[in-house]
Amino acid sequence: MHREDFQSLDPKFAQSLVDIVASELKKNVNITDDRGVILASFSKERVGQVHEAAAQRLTSGNIQEFSVSAEDEIRMRGVRRGVNVPIIFADRCVGVIGVTGDPETAAPYARLAARFVEAALESNANREKLMIALKEKRELQTIFVNKIISIQEEERKKISRELHDETSQSLTSIIVGLRVLAEVVTSKAEREQIMQMRDLVARTLDAVHHLAVELRPLLLDDLGLIVAAQKYVDHYCQQYPIAVDIDFVNLSREQRFLPEIEITMYRILQEALTNIAKHAQASHVQVKLRRQRQRLCLTVSDNGIGFNPDFTSKSGTRLGIFGMKERVELFDGIFAIKSLPGAGTEVAAEIPLANKKNKKRIW
C-alpha cells in the first residue's frame, strides 16, 4: 500500500481492522470504501451492500462526520442507527467507518475507531515504504558486489595472461641462455654459479606459473570447469600432504556452463581447499561436483579439526567464507557450512542453471 499510489482500502485489511475495533469497543462496526460500498463489517452479511447514507455523502464531496437516525435506518438501504466518521489517509477520504448504537454515545467510539484505522493505514504504508527501501538497497548492493567481482576477475585474467605470456616466456629465455652460457665457460666454479642461477630462475618460473594459475587458470577459460577443477586438485595434492578425491556426477569433461557460473564454482573450490590447507589439519578431502536437475552443486568435506561456524560469523573472521556466500547469493543460490570442533567441515554450494539473473550478469 503506497501512499502515492493508494487506490482503495484492501478488503482483507479492512476486515481485520473491523474485527479488532469491534472486539475492543464491543460495538457493531463497519467500513465502506470511497464510494460507500461496505468492505468490512462485524455483521458479515452486510459486506458488499451499499451504505446509502455514506454513498450520498461521499459522492457529493461532503466529507464530514454524520449520524444515522432511526428514521434514516428505515428510509435508506444498508444503514443502521449510529455515527459514521470519514477515514482520511494521504490527504484524501478513502472510506467511512461506522459504529452502530445511539448517535450521542456512539460518536466518541466512531471517532476513536477512525483515528485507529488511520494510524493503522499510516503504519502499514510506512512499513511498506521501508520494505521497498530495503529491497532497493539489497538490489543496489547486489549490483555493487557484482561489479566488484567483475572488475576483480577481469584484472585477475589480465594479470594471469601477462604472467603466462610475457613473464614466463622471459624467464624461460633466461633459463635457456644460462644453460648455453654454462656450456661455454671453462671455469668449474663459474659453471656452478651459472647453474645455481638457472635453478633459481627455474624456481621463480614455477612460482610465477603457480601465481598465474591461482589468479585465473587458462584451462578454465579454454576447457571449462571440469578440466580446471581436476587440474587444480592434482596440483593441490602435489603441494600439500592431503589426499583429495574428486567425483563428477552427471558431468562430462566437455560440458560447459556460463562463464560466471564456472568461475564462481572454481573460486569456491579454490577457497575451500585453501582454508583446509591453512586451518583444518585434515588428511583427507572429498570433493563432489554434480549436476542435479537444473542445479550445479559442489560439496567439499574434510576430516579436519572443524570449527564453530556461528562463532566465526559473529566475530567477523574468515572473510573467505563471507566471499563464497556472497558469490553464490548473486545467483539466488544456496551456500551452507556444516562443522563442529573435532568433527570436520563440509562446504556446500548450489547454483540454479536456469535463472533469469544468470542471463543478465555482466562478468
PDB file of C-alpha atoms in Angstrom, residues 102-288:
ATOM      1  CA  ASP A 102     -27.268   5.695  19.934  1.00  0.00           C
ATOM      2  CA  PRO A 103     -25.555   8.509  17.973  1.00  0.00           C
ATOM      3  CA  GLU A 104     -24.714  10.515  21.065  1.00  0.00           C
ATOM      4  CA  THR A 105     -22.953   7.638  22.804  1.00  0.00           C
ATOM      5  CA  ALA A 106     -21.552   6.091  19.603  1.00  0.00           C
ATOM      6  CA  ALA A 107     -19.832   9.297  18.394  1.00  0.00           C
ATOM      7  CA  PRO A 108     -16.708   9.092  20.633  1.00  0.00           C
ATOM      8  CA  TYR A 109     -16.253   5.443  19.716  1.00  0.00           C
ATOM      9  CA  ALA A 110     -16.587   6.192  15.997  1.00  0.00           C
ATOM     10  CA  ARG A 111     -14.006   8.983  16.157  1.00  0.00           C
ATOM     11  CA  LEU A 112     -11.635   6.779  18.119  1.00  0.00           C
ATOM     12  CA  ALA A 113     -12.146   3.963  15.600  1.00  0.00           C
ATOM     13  CA  ALA A 114     -11.431   6.326  12.683  1.00  0.00           C
ATOM     14  CA  ARG A 115      -8.201   7.501  14.278  1.00  0.00           C
ATOM     15  CA  PHE A 116      -7.197   3.907  14.914  1.00  0.00           C
ATOM     16  CA  VAL A 117      -7.826   2.943  11.259  1.00  0.00           C
ATOM     17  CA  GLU A 118      -5.919   5.988  10.018  1.00  0.00           C
ATOM     18  CA  ALA A 119      -2.991   5.135  12.292  1.00  0.00           C
ATOM     19  CA  ALA A 120      -3.055   1.543  11.061  1.00  0.00           C
ATOM     20  CA  LEU A 121      -3.041   2.721   7.438  1.00  0.00           C
ATOM     21  CA  GLU A 122      -0.142   5.070   8.166  1.00  0.00           C
ATOM     22  CA  SER A 123       1.814   2.320   9.910  1.00  0.00           C
ATOM     23  CA  ASN A 124       1.124  -0.103   7.079  1.00  0.00           C
ATOM     24  CA  ALA A 125       2.222   2.434   4.465  1.00  0.00           C
ATOM     25  CA  ASN A 126       5.415   3.239   6.388  1.00  0.00           C
ATOM     26  CA  ARG A 127       6.216  -0.453   6.761  1.00  0.00           C
ATOM     27  CA  GLU A 128       5.646  -0.969   3.047  1.00  0.00           C
ATOM     28  CA  LYS A 129       7.851   2.027   2.298  1.00  0.00           C
ATOM     29  CA  LEU A 130      10.630   0.586   4.478  1.00  0.00           C
ATOM     30  CA  MET A 131      10.303  -2.794   2.769  1.00  0.00           C
ATOM     31  CA  ILE A 132      10.636  -1.161  -0.652  1.00  0.00           C
ATOM     32  CA  ALA A 133      13.653   0.834   0.519  1.00  0.00           C
ATOM     33  CA  LEU A 134      15.236  -2.325   1.911  1.00  0.00           C
ATOM     34  CA  LYS A 135      14.601  -4.188  -1.339  1.00  0.00           C
ATOM     35  CA  GLU A 136      16.143  -1.348  -3.357  1.00  0.00           C
ATOM     36  CA  LYS A 137      19.139  -1.313  -1.020  1.00  0.00           C
ATOM     37  CA  ARG A 138      19.653  -5.048  -1.481  1.00  0.00           C
ATOM     38  CA  GLU A 139      19.362  -4.712  -5.253  1.00  0.00           C
ATOM     39  CA  LEU A 140      21.948  -1.915  -5.255  1.00  0.00           C
ATOM     40  CA  GLN A 141      24.201  -3.981  -3.012  1.00  0.00           C
ATOM     41  CA  THR A 142      23.903  -6.912  -5.406  1.00  0.00           C
ATOM     42  CA  ILE A 143      24.805  -4.687  -8.373  1.00  0.00           C
ATOM     43  CA  PHE A 144      27.729  -3.224  -6.424  1.00  0.00           C
ATOM     44  CA  VAL A 145      29.101  -6.621  -5.350  1.00  0.00           C
ATOM     45  CA  ASN A 146      28.583  -7.983  -8.854  1.00  0.00           C
ATOM     46  CA  LYS A 147      30.545  -5.083 -10.334  1.00  0.00           C
ATOM     47  CA  ILE A 148      33.393  -5.506  -7.834  1.00  0.00           C
ATOM     48  CA  ILE A 149      33.677  -9.219  -8.636  1.00  0.00           C
ATOM     49  CA  SER A 150      33.529  -8.419 -12.355  1.00  0.00           C
ATOM     50  CA  ILE A 151      36.424  -5.967 -12.073  1.00  0.00           C
ATOM     51  CA  GLN A 152      38.414  -8.363  -9.887  1.00  0.00           C
ATOM     52  CA  GLU A 153      38.004 -11.256 -12.307  1.00  0.00           C
ATOM     53  CA  GLU A 154      38.915  -9.149 -15.329  1.00  0.00           C
ATOM     54  CA  GLU A 155      42.045  -7.889 -13.565  1.00  0.00           C
ATOM     55  CA  ARG A 156      42.950 -11.418 -12.476  1.00  0.00           C
ATOM     56  CA  LYS A 157      42.505 -12.641 -16.030  1.00  0.00           C
ATOM     57  CA  LYS A 158      44.622  -9.824 -17.451  1.00  0.00           C
ATOM     58  CA  ILE A 159      47.466 -10.279 -14.949  1.00  0.00           C
ATOM     59  CA  SER A 160      47.378 -14.068 -15.324  1.00  0.00           C
ATOM     60  CA  ARG A 161      47.750 -13.867 -19.096  1.00  0.00           C
ATOM     61  CA  GLU A 162      50.563 -11.323 -18.791  1.00  0.00           C
ATOM     62  CA  LEU A 163      52.388 -13.596 -16.363  1.00  0.00           C
ATOM     63  CA  HIS A 164      51.858 -16.592 -18.621  1.00  0.00           C
ATOM     64  CA  ASP A 165      52.568 -14.958 -21.979  1.00  0.00           C
ATOM     65  CA  GLU A 166      55.268 -12.433 -21.100  1.00  0.00           C
ATOM     66  CA  THR A 167      56.887 -13.078 -17.723  1.00  0.00           C
ATOM     67  CA  SER A 168      57.006 -16.865 -18.139  1.00  0.00           C
ATOM     68  CA  GLN A 169      58.442 -16.620 -21.640  1.00  0.00           C
ATOM     69  CA  SER A 170      61.083 -14.151 -20.486  1.00  0.00           C
ATOM     70  CA  LEU A 171      62.099 -16.401 -17.609  1.00  0.00           C
ATOM     71  CA  THR A 172      62.213 -19.402 -19.948  1.00  0.00           C
ATOM     72  CA  SER A 173      64.522 -17.472 -22.287  1.00  0.00           C
ATOM     73  CA  ILE A 174      66.798 -16.653 -19.351  1.00  0.00           C
ATOM     74  CA  ILE A 175      66.950 -20.338 -18.362  1.00  0.00           C
ATOM     75  CA  VAL A 176      67.893 -21.337 -21.903  1.00  0.00           C
ATOM     76  CA  GLY A 177      70.513 -18.569 -22.058  1.00  0.00           C
ATOM     77  CA  LEU A 178      72.051 -19.596 -18.751  1.00  0.00           C
ATOM     78  CA  ARG A 179      72.231 -23.230 -19.897  1.00  0.00           C
ATOM     79  CA  VAL A 180      74.064 -22.174 -23.068  1.00  0.00           C
ATOM     80  CA  LEU A 181      76.353 -19.919 -21.064  1.00  0.00           C
ATOM     81  CA  ALA A 182      77.169 -22.765 -18.656  1.00  0.00           C
ATOM     82  CA  GLU A 183      78.342 -24.889 -21.565  1.00  0.00           C
ATOM     83  CA  VAL A 184      80.623 -22.133 -22.873  1.00  0.00           C
ATOM     84  CA  VAL A 185      82.522 -21.160 -19.724  1.00  0.00           C
ATOM     85  CA  THR A 186      85.622 -23.181 -18.840  1.00  0.00           C
ATOM     86  CA  SER A 187      85.768 -22.493 -15.103  1.00  0.00           C
ATOM     87  CA  LYS A 188      84.022 -25.117 -12.989  1.00  0.00           C
ATOM     88  CA  ALA A 189      83.234 -22.552 -10.265  1.00  0.00           C
ATOM     89  CA  GLU A 190      81.665 -20.175 -12.791  1.00  0.00           C
ATOM     90  CA  ARG A 191      79.662 -23.046 -14.301  1.00  0.00           C
ATOM     91  CA  GLU A 192      78.295 -23.960 -10.871  1.00  0.00           C
ATOM     92  CA  GLN A 193      77.348 -20.360 -10.223  1.00  0.00           C
ATOM     93  CA  ILE A 194      75.511 -20.159 -13.538  1.00  0.00           C
ATOM     94  CA  MET A 195      73.673 -23.425 -12.840  1.00  0.00           C
ATOM     95  CA  GLN A 196      72.630 -22.131  -9.413  1.00  0.00           C
ATOM     96  CA  MET A 197      71.280 -19.005 -11.098  1.00  0.00           C
ATOM     97  CA  ARG A 198      69.457 -21.182 -13.626  1.00  0.00           C
ATOM     98  CA  ASP A 199      67.886 -23.239 -10.821  1.00  0.00           C
ATOM     99  CA  LEU A 200      66.802 -20.047  -9.063  1.00  0.00           C
ATOM    100  CA  VAL A 201      65.190 -18.752 -12.247  1.00  0.00           C
ATOM    101  CA  ALA A 202      63.512 -22.143 -12.765  1.00  0.00           C
ATOM    102  CA  ARG A 203      62.026 -21.984  -9.263  1.00  0.00           C
ATOM    103  CA  THR A 204      60.889 -18.431  -9.951  1.00  0.00           C
ATOM    104  CA  LEU A 205      59.259 -19.644 -13.177  1.00  0.00           C
ATOM    105  CA  ASP A 206      57.382 -22.321 -11.221  1.00  0.00           C
ATOM    106  CA  ALA A 207      56.244 -19.705  -8.707  1.00  0.00           C
ATOM    107  CA  VAL A 208      55.062 -17.395 -11.497  1.00  0.00           C
ATOM    108  CA  HIS A 209      53.227 -20.258 -13.154  1.00  0.00           C
ATOM    109  CA  HIS A 210      51.549 -21.128  -9.838  1.00  0.00           C
ATOM    110  CA  LEU A 211      50.592 -17.485  -9.289  1.00  0.00           C
ATOM    111  CA  ALA A 212      49.104 -17.269 -12.795  1.00  0.00           C
ATOM    112  CA  VAL A 213      47.023 -20.386 -12.168  1.00  0.00           C
ATOM    113  CA  GLU A 214      45.823 -19.063  -8.804  1.00  0.00           C
ATOM    114  CA  LEU A 215      44.826 -15.762 -10.355  1.00  0.00           C
ATOM    115  CA  ARG A 216      42.957 -17.212 -13.335  1.00  0.00           C
ATOM    116  CA  PRO A 217      43.671 -20.635 -14.839  1.00  0.00           C
ATOM    117  CA  LEU A 218      43.730 -20.603 -18.629  1.00  0.00           C
ATOM    118  CA  LEU A 219      42.201 -24.072 -18.564  1.00  0.00           C
ATOM    119  CA  LEU A 220      39.050 -22.635 -17.032  1.00  0.00           C
ATOM    120  CA  ASP A 221      38.511 -20.267 -19.943  1.00  0.00           C
ATOM    121  CA  ASP A 222      39.670 -22.686 -22.631  1.00  0.00           C
ATOM    122  CA  LEU A 223      38.398 -26.101 -21.495  1.00  0.00           C
ATOM    123  CA  GLY A 224      35.896 -25.375 -18.733  1.00  0.00           C
ATOM    124  CA  LEU A 225      35.184 -26.083 -15.088  1.00  0.00           C
ATOM    125  CA  ILE A 226      35.564 -29.871 -15.072  1.00  0.00           C
ATOM    126  CA  VAL A 227      39.071 -29.903 -16.533  1.00  0.00           C
ATOM    127  CA  ALA A 228      40.201 -26.878 -14.487  1.00  0.00           C
ATOM    128  CA  ALA A 229      38.879 -28.358 -11.218  1.00  0.00           C
ATOM    129  CA  GLN A 230      40.615 -31.695 -11.829  1.00  0.00           C
ATOM    130  CA  LYS A 231      43.890 -29.934 -12.677  1.00  0.00           C
ATOM    131  CA  TYR A 232      43.656 -27.743  -9.577  1.00  0.00           C
ATOM    132  CA  VAL A 233      43.066 -30.762  -7.338  1.00  0.00           C
ATOM    133  CA  ASP A 234      46.022 -32.611  -8.909  1.00  0.00           C
ATOM    134  CA  HIS A 235      48.300 -29.637  -8.276  1.00  0.00           C
ATOM    135  CA  TYR A 236      46.901 -29.217  -4.751  1.00  0.00           C
ATOM    136  CA  CYS A 237      47.754 -32.836  -3.891  1.00  0.00           C
ATOM    137  CA  GLN A 238      51.335 -32.266  -5.080  1.00  0.00           C
ATOM    138  CA  GLN A 239      51.632 -29.118  -2.984  1.00  0.00           C
ATOM    139  CA  TYR A 240      50.079 -30.356   0.285  1.00  0.00           C
ATOM    140  CA  PRO A 241      50.205 -33.707   2.133  1.00  0.00           C
ATOM    141  CA  ILE A 242      46.425 -34.057   1.815  1.00  0.00           C
ATOM    142  CA  ALA A 243      44.623 -36.779  -0.142  1.00  0.00           C
ATOM    143  CA  VAL A 244      41.799 -35.359  -2.265  1.00  0.00           C
ATOM    144  CA  ASP A 245      39.185 -37.473  -4.038  1.00  0.00           C
ATOM    145  CA  ILE A 246      37.153 -35.596  -6.651  1.00  0.00           C
ATOM    146  CA  ASP A 247      33.987 -37.027  -8.100  1.00  0.00           C
ATOM    147  CA  PHE A 248      31.994 -35.647 -11.046  1.00  0.00           C
ATOM    148  CA  VAL A 249      28.351 -36.785 -11.187  1.00  0.00           C
ATOM    149  CA  ASN A 250      26.197 -36.324 -14.314  1.00  0.00           C
ATOM    150  CA  LEU A 251      29.013 -34.270 -15.849  1.00  0.00           C
ATOM    151  CA  SER A 252      31.477 -34.773 -18.691  1.00  0.00           C
ATOM    152  CA  ARG A 253      34.840 -33.156 -19.396  1.00  0.00           C
ATOM    153  CA  GLU A 254      33.385 -31.392 -22.429  1.00  0.00           C
ATOM    154  CA  GLN A 255      30.392 -29.921 -20.590  1.00  0.00           C
ATOM    155  CA  ARG A 256      30.378 -26.140 -20.294  1.00  0.00           C
ATOM    156  CA  PHE A 257      28.307 -23.670 -18.295  1.00  0.00           C
ATOM    157  CA  LEU A 258      28.002 -19.901 -18.271  1.00  0.00           C
ATOM    158  CA  PRO A 259      31.475 -18.416 -17.628  1.00  0.00           C
ATOM    159  CA  GLU A 260      30.305 -16.646 -14.466  1.00  0.00           C
ATOM    160  CA  ILE A 261      28.941 -19.896 -13.032  1.00  0.00           C
ATOM    161  CA  GLU A 262      32.156 -21.750 -13.832  1.00  0.00           C
ATOM    162  CA  ILE A 263      34.401 -19.128 -12.238  1.00  0.00           C
ATOM    163  CA  THR A 264      32.138 -18.941  -9.156  1.00  0.00           C
ATOM    164  CA  MET A 265      32.285 -22.686  -8.559  1.00  0.00           C
ATOM    165  CA  TYR A 266      36.028 -22.717  -9.237  1.00  0.00           C
ATOM    166  CA  ARG A 267      36.616 -19.894  -6.715  1.00  0.00           C
ATOM    167  CA  ILE A 268      34.574 -21.711  -4.061  1.00  0.00           C
ATOM    168  CA  LEU A 269      36.568 -24.915  -4.640  1.00  0.00           C
ATOM    169  CA  GLN A 270      39.785 -22.906  -4.508  1.00  0.00           C
ATOM    170  CA  GLU A 271      38.838 -21.041  -1.324  1.00  0.00           C
ATOM    171  CA  ALA A 272      37.547 -24.167   0.427  1.00  0.00           C
ATOM    172  CA  LEU A 273      40.717 -26.165  -0.316  1.00  0.00           C
ATOM    173  CA  THR A 274      42.920 -23.230   0.683  1.00  0.00           C
ATOM    174  CA  ASN A 275      41.107 -22.936   4.014  1.00  0.00           C
ATOM    175  CA  ILE A 276      41.572 -26.674   4.587  1.00  0.00           C
ATOM    176  CA  ALA A 277      45.303 -26.414   3.957  1.00  0.00           C
ATOM    177  CA  LYS A 278      45.625 -23.416   6.295  1.00  0.00           C
ATOM    178  CA  HIS A 279      43.311 -24.303   9.150  1.00  0.00           C
ATOM    179  CA  ALA A 280      41.765 -27.785   9.052  1.00  0.00           C
ATOM    180  CA  GLN A 281      44.749 -30.060   9.780  1.00  0.00           C
ATOM    181  CA  ALA A 282      42.982 -32.589   7.572  1.00  0.00           C
ATOM    182  CA  SER A 283      44.453 -35.685   5.944  1.00  0.00           C
ATOM    183  CA  HIS A 284      41.620 -36.413   3.527  1.00  0.00           C
ATOM    184  CA  VAL A 285      39.192 -34.291   1.481  1.00  0.00           C
ATOM    185  CA  GLN A 286      36.194 -35.383  -0.582  1.00  0.00           C
ATOM    186  CA  VAL A 287      35.125 -33.095  -3.443  1.00  0.00           C
ATOM    187  CA  LYS A 288      31.898 -33.754  -5.303  1.00  0.00           C
TER     188      LYS A 288
END
